[in-house]
Tab-separated table of C-alpha atoms and ligand atoms in Angstrom:
chain	number	residue	atom	x	y	z
N	181	UNK	CA	-8.364	11.648	-3.896
N	182	UNK	CA	-4.642	11.286	-2.242
N	183	UNK	CA	-2.915	13.038	0.091
N	184	UNK	CA	1.017	13.449	0.184
N	185	UNK	CA	2.314	12.096	3.698
N	186	UNK	CA	6.524	11.553	3.116
N	187	UNK	CA	8.035	13.268	0.203
N	188	UNK	CA	10.331	12.137	-2.032
N	189	UNK	CA	13.466	13.682	-0.634
N	190	UNK	CA	12.867	12.878	3.063
N	191	UNK	CA	12.239	9.042	1.965
N	192	UNK	CA	15.653	8.801	-0.086
N	193	UNK	CA	17.666	10.626	3.185
N	194	UNK	CA	15.674	8.436	5.542
N	195	UNK	CA	16.928	4.965	3.405
N	196	UNK	CA	20.665	6.441	3.382
N	197	UNK	CA	20.547	6.639	7.065
N	198	UNK	CA	19.190	2.793	7.102
N	199	UNK	CA	21.737	1.977	4.694
N	200	UNK	CA	24.343	3.031	6.571
N	201	UNK	CA	22.966	2.184	10.461
N	202	UNK	CA	22.123	-1.793	8.336
N	203	UNK	CA	25.784	-1.375	7.344
N	204	UNK	CA	27.401	-0.892	10.869
N	205	UNK	CA	24.878	-3.541	12.133
N	206	UNK	CA	26.296	-6.166	10.119
N	207	UNK	CA	29.760	-5.701	9.910
N	208	UNK	CA	31.641	-6.248	6.249
N	209	UNK	CA	29.859	-9.409	6.116
N	210	UNK	CA	28.180	-10.256	3.634
N	211	UNK	CA	24.105	-9.215	2.911
N	212	UNK	CA	21.546	-11.296	1.259
N	213	UNK	CA	19.113	-8.798	0.674
N	214	UNK	CA	15.934	-10.477	-0.029
N	215	UNK	CA	13.141	-7.861	-1.372
N	216	UNK	CA	9.541	-8.813	-0.831
N	217	UNK	CA	7.203	-8.270	-4.213
N	218	UNK	CA	5.978	-6.487	-5.240
N	219	UNK	CA	6.028	-3.897	-2.667
N	220	UNK	CA	9.821	-3.323	-1.620
N	221	UNK	CA	10.762	-3.093	-4.694
N	222	UNK	CA	11.388	0.793	-4.689
N	223	UNK	CA	12.181	0.648	-1.039
N	224	UNK	CA	15.131	-2.445	-1.617
N	225	UNK	CA	16.260	-0.871	-4.929
N	226	UNK	CA	17.517	2.691	-3.124
N	227	UNK	CA	18.465	0.867	-0.626
N	228	UNK	CA	21.042	-1.518	-1.771
N	229	UNK	CA	22.726	1.729	-3.961
N	230	UNK	CA	23.577	3.264	-0.624
N	231	UNK	CA	24.935	-0.108	1.040
N	232	UNK	CA	28.573	-0.643	1.050
N	233	UNK	CA	30.336	-3.488	0.543
N	234	UNK	CA	29.328	-7.261	-0.167
N	235	UNK	CA	25.525	-7.605	-1.256
N	236	UNK	CA	23.596	-9.820	-2.980
N	237	UNK	CA	19.620	-10.095	-3.776
N	238	UNK	CA	16.914	-12.041	-4.230
N	239	UNK	CA	13.405	-11.366	-4.373
N	240	UNK	CA	10.031	-13.308	-2.548
N	241	UNK	CA	6.974	-13.175	-3.773
N	242	UNK	CA	4.238	-13.788	-0.938
N	243	UNK	CA	0.338	-12.867	-1.604
N	244	UNK	CA	-1.893	-12.087	1.542
N	245	UNK	CA	-4.220	-8.582	0.528
N	246	UNK	CA	-6.995	-8.126	-1.335
N	247	UNK	CA	-7.561	-5.189	-1.877
N	248	UNK	CA	-7.217	-3.047	1.160
N	249	UNK	CA	-8.335	-6.241	3.295
N	250	UNK	CA	-6.129	-8.647	4.695
N	251	UNK	CA	-7.332	-11.877	3.858
N	252	UNK	CA	-4.954	-13.599	7.083
N	253	UNK	CA	-3.497	-15.853	4.254
N	254	UNK	CA	0.150	-16.125	3.504
N	255	UNK	CA	1.430	-17.985	0.642
N	256	UNK	CA	4.975	-18.174	-1.061
N	257	UNK	CA	4.337	-17.059	-5.366
N	258	UNK	CA	7.854	-16.552	-6.012
N	259	UNK	CA	10.084	-18.025	-3.756
N	260	UNK	CA	14.202	-17.033	-3.290
N	261	UNK	CA	16.143	-18.621	-5.589
N	262	UNK	CA	19.120	-19.459	-3.284
N	263	UNK	CA	19.841	-21.267	-0.188
N	264	UNK	CA	19.325	-19.263	2.391
N	265	UNK	CA	21.488	-21.238	4.908
N	266	UNK	CA	24.448	-20.084	7.306
N	267	UNK	CA	23.410	-16.713	5.198
N	268	UNK	CA	23.433	-13.095	7.081
N	269	UNK	CA	19.852	-12.674	5.504
N	270	UNK	CA	17.704	-8.901	5.398
N	271	UNK	CA	14.029	-8.848	4.476
N	272	UNK	CA	12.952	-5.484	2.790
N	273	UNK	CA	9.407	-4.889	3.446
N	274	UNK	CA	7.038	-2.224	2.294
N	275	UNK	CA	5.170	-1.509	5.392
N	276	UNK	CA	4.364	-4.095	8.142
N	277	UNK	CA	0.808	-3.803	9.479
N	278	UNK	CA	-1.207	-6.430	11.183
N	279	UNK	CA	2.863	-8.304	11.976
N	280	UNK	CA	0.932	-11.397	10.293
N	281	UNK	CA	2.803	-11.375	7.418
N	282	UNK	CA	5.692	-10.916	8.881
N	283	UNK	CA	5.475	-13.239	11.395
N	284	UNK	CA	4.598	-15.911	9.074
N	285	UNK	CA	7.703	-14.759	6.320
N	286	UNK	CA	10.065	-14.964	9.716
N	287	UNK	CA	8.709	-18.396	11.076
N	288	UNK	CA	9.400	-19.873	6.949
N	289	UNK	CA	12.306	-18.482	6.123
N	290	UNK	CA	13.877	-18.504	10.166
N	291	UNK	CA	12.968	-23.027	9.482
N	292	UNK	CA	15.755	-22.205	6.285
N	293	UNK	CA	18.562	-22.003	8.461
N	294	UNK	CA	19.678	-18.521	7.944
N	295	UNK	CA	22.684	-17.245	10.187
N	296	UNK	CA	20.602	-14.183	10.800
N	297	UNK	CA	17.463	-13.118	10.004
N	298	UNK	CA	16.487	-9.020	10.425
N	299	UNK	CA	14.112	-7.622	9.022
N	300	UNK	CA	13.893	-4.076	7.241
N	301	UNK	CA	10.574	-2.025	6.523
N	302	UNK	CA	9.839	1.479	4.857
N	303	UNK	CA	6.766	1.663	6.704
N	304	UNK	CA	5.597	1.002	9.753
N	305	UNK	CA	1.662	0.816	11.273
N	306	UNK	CA	2.050	-0.254	14.913
N	307	UNK	CA	-1.565	0.643	15.924
N	308	UNK	CA	-2.916	-1.902	13.798
N	309	UNK	CA	-0.262	-4.854	15.261
N	310	UNK	CA	-2.010	-8.443	15.936
N	311	UNK	CA	1.023	-10.462	16.532
N	312	UNK	CA	4.148	-9.296	18.083
N	313	UNK	CA	7.045	-9.329	15.282
N	314	UNK	CA	11.172	-7.844	16.108
N	315	UNK	CA	11.398	-5.379	13.100
N	316	UNK	CA	14.939	-4.446	13.152
N	317	UNK	CA	15.136	-1.194	10.936
N	318	UNK	CA	11.998	0.769	10.153
N	319	UNK	CA	12.097	4.010	7.913
N	320	UNK	CA	9.252	5.433	9.345
N	321	UNK	CA	6.399	4.860	11.692
N	322	UNK	CA	3.082	6.037	10.193
N	323	UNK	CA	-0.762	6.627	11.904
N	324	UNK	CA	-3.147	3.962	11.027
N	325	UNK	CA	-4.054	5.417	7.374
N	326	UNK	CA	-4.126	2.981	4.434
N	327	UNK	CA	-1.375	4.991	2.116
N	328	UNK	CA	0.204	4.410	-1.794
N	329	UNK	CA	3.282	5.131	-3.543
N	330	UNK	CA	6.623	4.034	-3.610
N	331	UNK	CA	5.676	0.569	-4.266
N	332	UNK	CA	2.188	0.359	-1.943
N	333	UNK	CA	-0.788	-0.257	-4.527
N	334	UNK	CA	-4.471	0.017	-4.367
N	335	UNK	CA	-5.732	-3.073	-6.296
N	336	UNK	CA	-2.136	-2.683	-8.649
N	337	UNK	CA	-2.138	1.459	-8.541
N	338	UNK	CA	-0.083	3.332	-7.574
N	339	UNK	CA	3.218	1.895	-7.125
N	340	UNK	CA	5.155	4.113	-9.370
N	341	UNK	CA	4.479	7.255	-7.155
N	342	UNK	CA	7.623	8.339	-6.033
N	343	UNK	CA	6.104	10.051	-2.670
N	344	UNK	CA	3.754	8.040	-0.099
N	345	UNK	CA	0.361	9.219	-0.171
N	346	UNK	CA	-2.807	9.074	2.176
N	347	UNK	CA	-6.240	7.659	0.480
N	348	UNK	CA	-8.822	9.650	1.759
N	349	UNK	CA	-12.685	9.613	0.688
N	350	UNK	CA	-13.228	12.767	-1.410
N	351	UNK	CA	-13.405	13.378	-5.196
M	1188	5GP	P1	0.170	-7.380	7.340
M	1188	5GP	O1	0.407	-8.661	7.386
M	1188	5GP	O2	1.645	-6.858	8.028
M	1188	5GP	O3	-0.842	-6.830	8.079
M	1188	5GP	O4	0.481	-6.731	6.090
M	1188	5GP	C1	1.439	-6.740	5.543
M	1188	5GP	C2	1.200	-5.661	3.794
M	1188	5GP	O5	-0.135	-5.295	3.712
M	1188	5GP	C3	2.419	-5.457	2.647
M	1188	5GP	O6	3.607	-6.114	2.495
M	1188	5GP	C4	1.038	-5.028	2.033
M	1188	5GP	O7	1.194	-4.944	1.074
M	1188	5GP	C5	-0.061	-4.305	2.538
M	1188	5GP	N1	-0.280	-3.227	3.145
M	1188	5GP	C6	-0.636	-2.973	5.117
M	1188	5GP	N2	-1.073	-1.748	4.840
M	1188	5GP	C7	-0.603	-0.741	3.442
M	1188	5GP	C8	-1.791	0.018	3.011
M	1188	5GP	O8	-1.384	1.504	4.200
M	1188	5GP	N3	-1.388	-0.176	1.884
M	1188	5GP	C9	-1.156	-0.543	0.952
M	1188	5GP	N4	-1.114	0.079	-0.380
M	1188	5GP	N5	-0.520	-1.853	1.379
M	1188	5GP	C10	-0.718	-2.045	2.589
């Protein structure tokens, strides 16, 4: 059963605020916005449309989860199509949970020599953190619940929900 946690209008307002905060942080520098596939796509699509100034978009595919369990292993399933050396890179994630994926991504992309590398996540579940990671822009901090919608899936379902819901036991 799905129990709504964050309604579409609440998410939309927060993303608009984040875009303003992000642009203020970068000044008038061009930003290479890298969306993490697949979950980060709806958030990224909304974010970039509220981000003023020069923005390029890229996608990075990683695989780390099977069902609701972490496997710990991260691998790149789709790499960036441009060199990020010397660029101001903003990585856009759906959710930071244990932090393992992000920690790996920070190290991997950091090694490519970007001028700066910052992270924006729509959701943060700090209670489950297993490794310390710096997250620069957070949409919402949520409790330790498994959520779907707005890009987030349960075995590839529910990514298209326009809101975020908690998956609870029941019919
Ligand atoms: P981490 O490496 O931080 O544990 O996990 C990050 C990834 O785990 C996310 O990008 C997402 O794919 C998946 N994940 C973590 N928590 C949730 C959740 O509550 N719902 C869904 N659908 N995926 C989650």
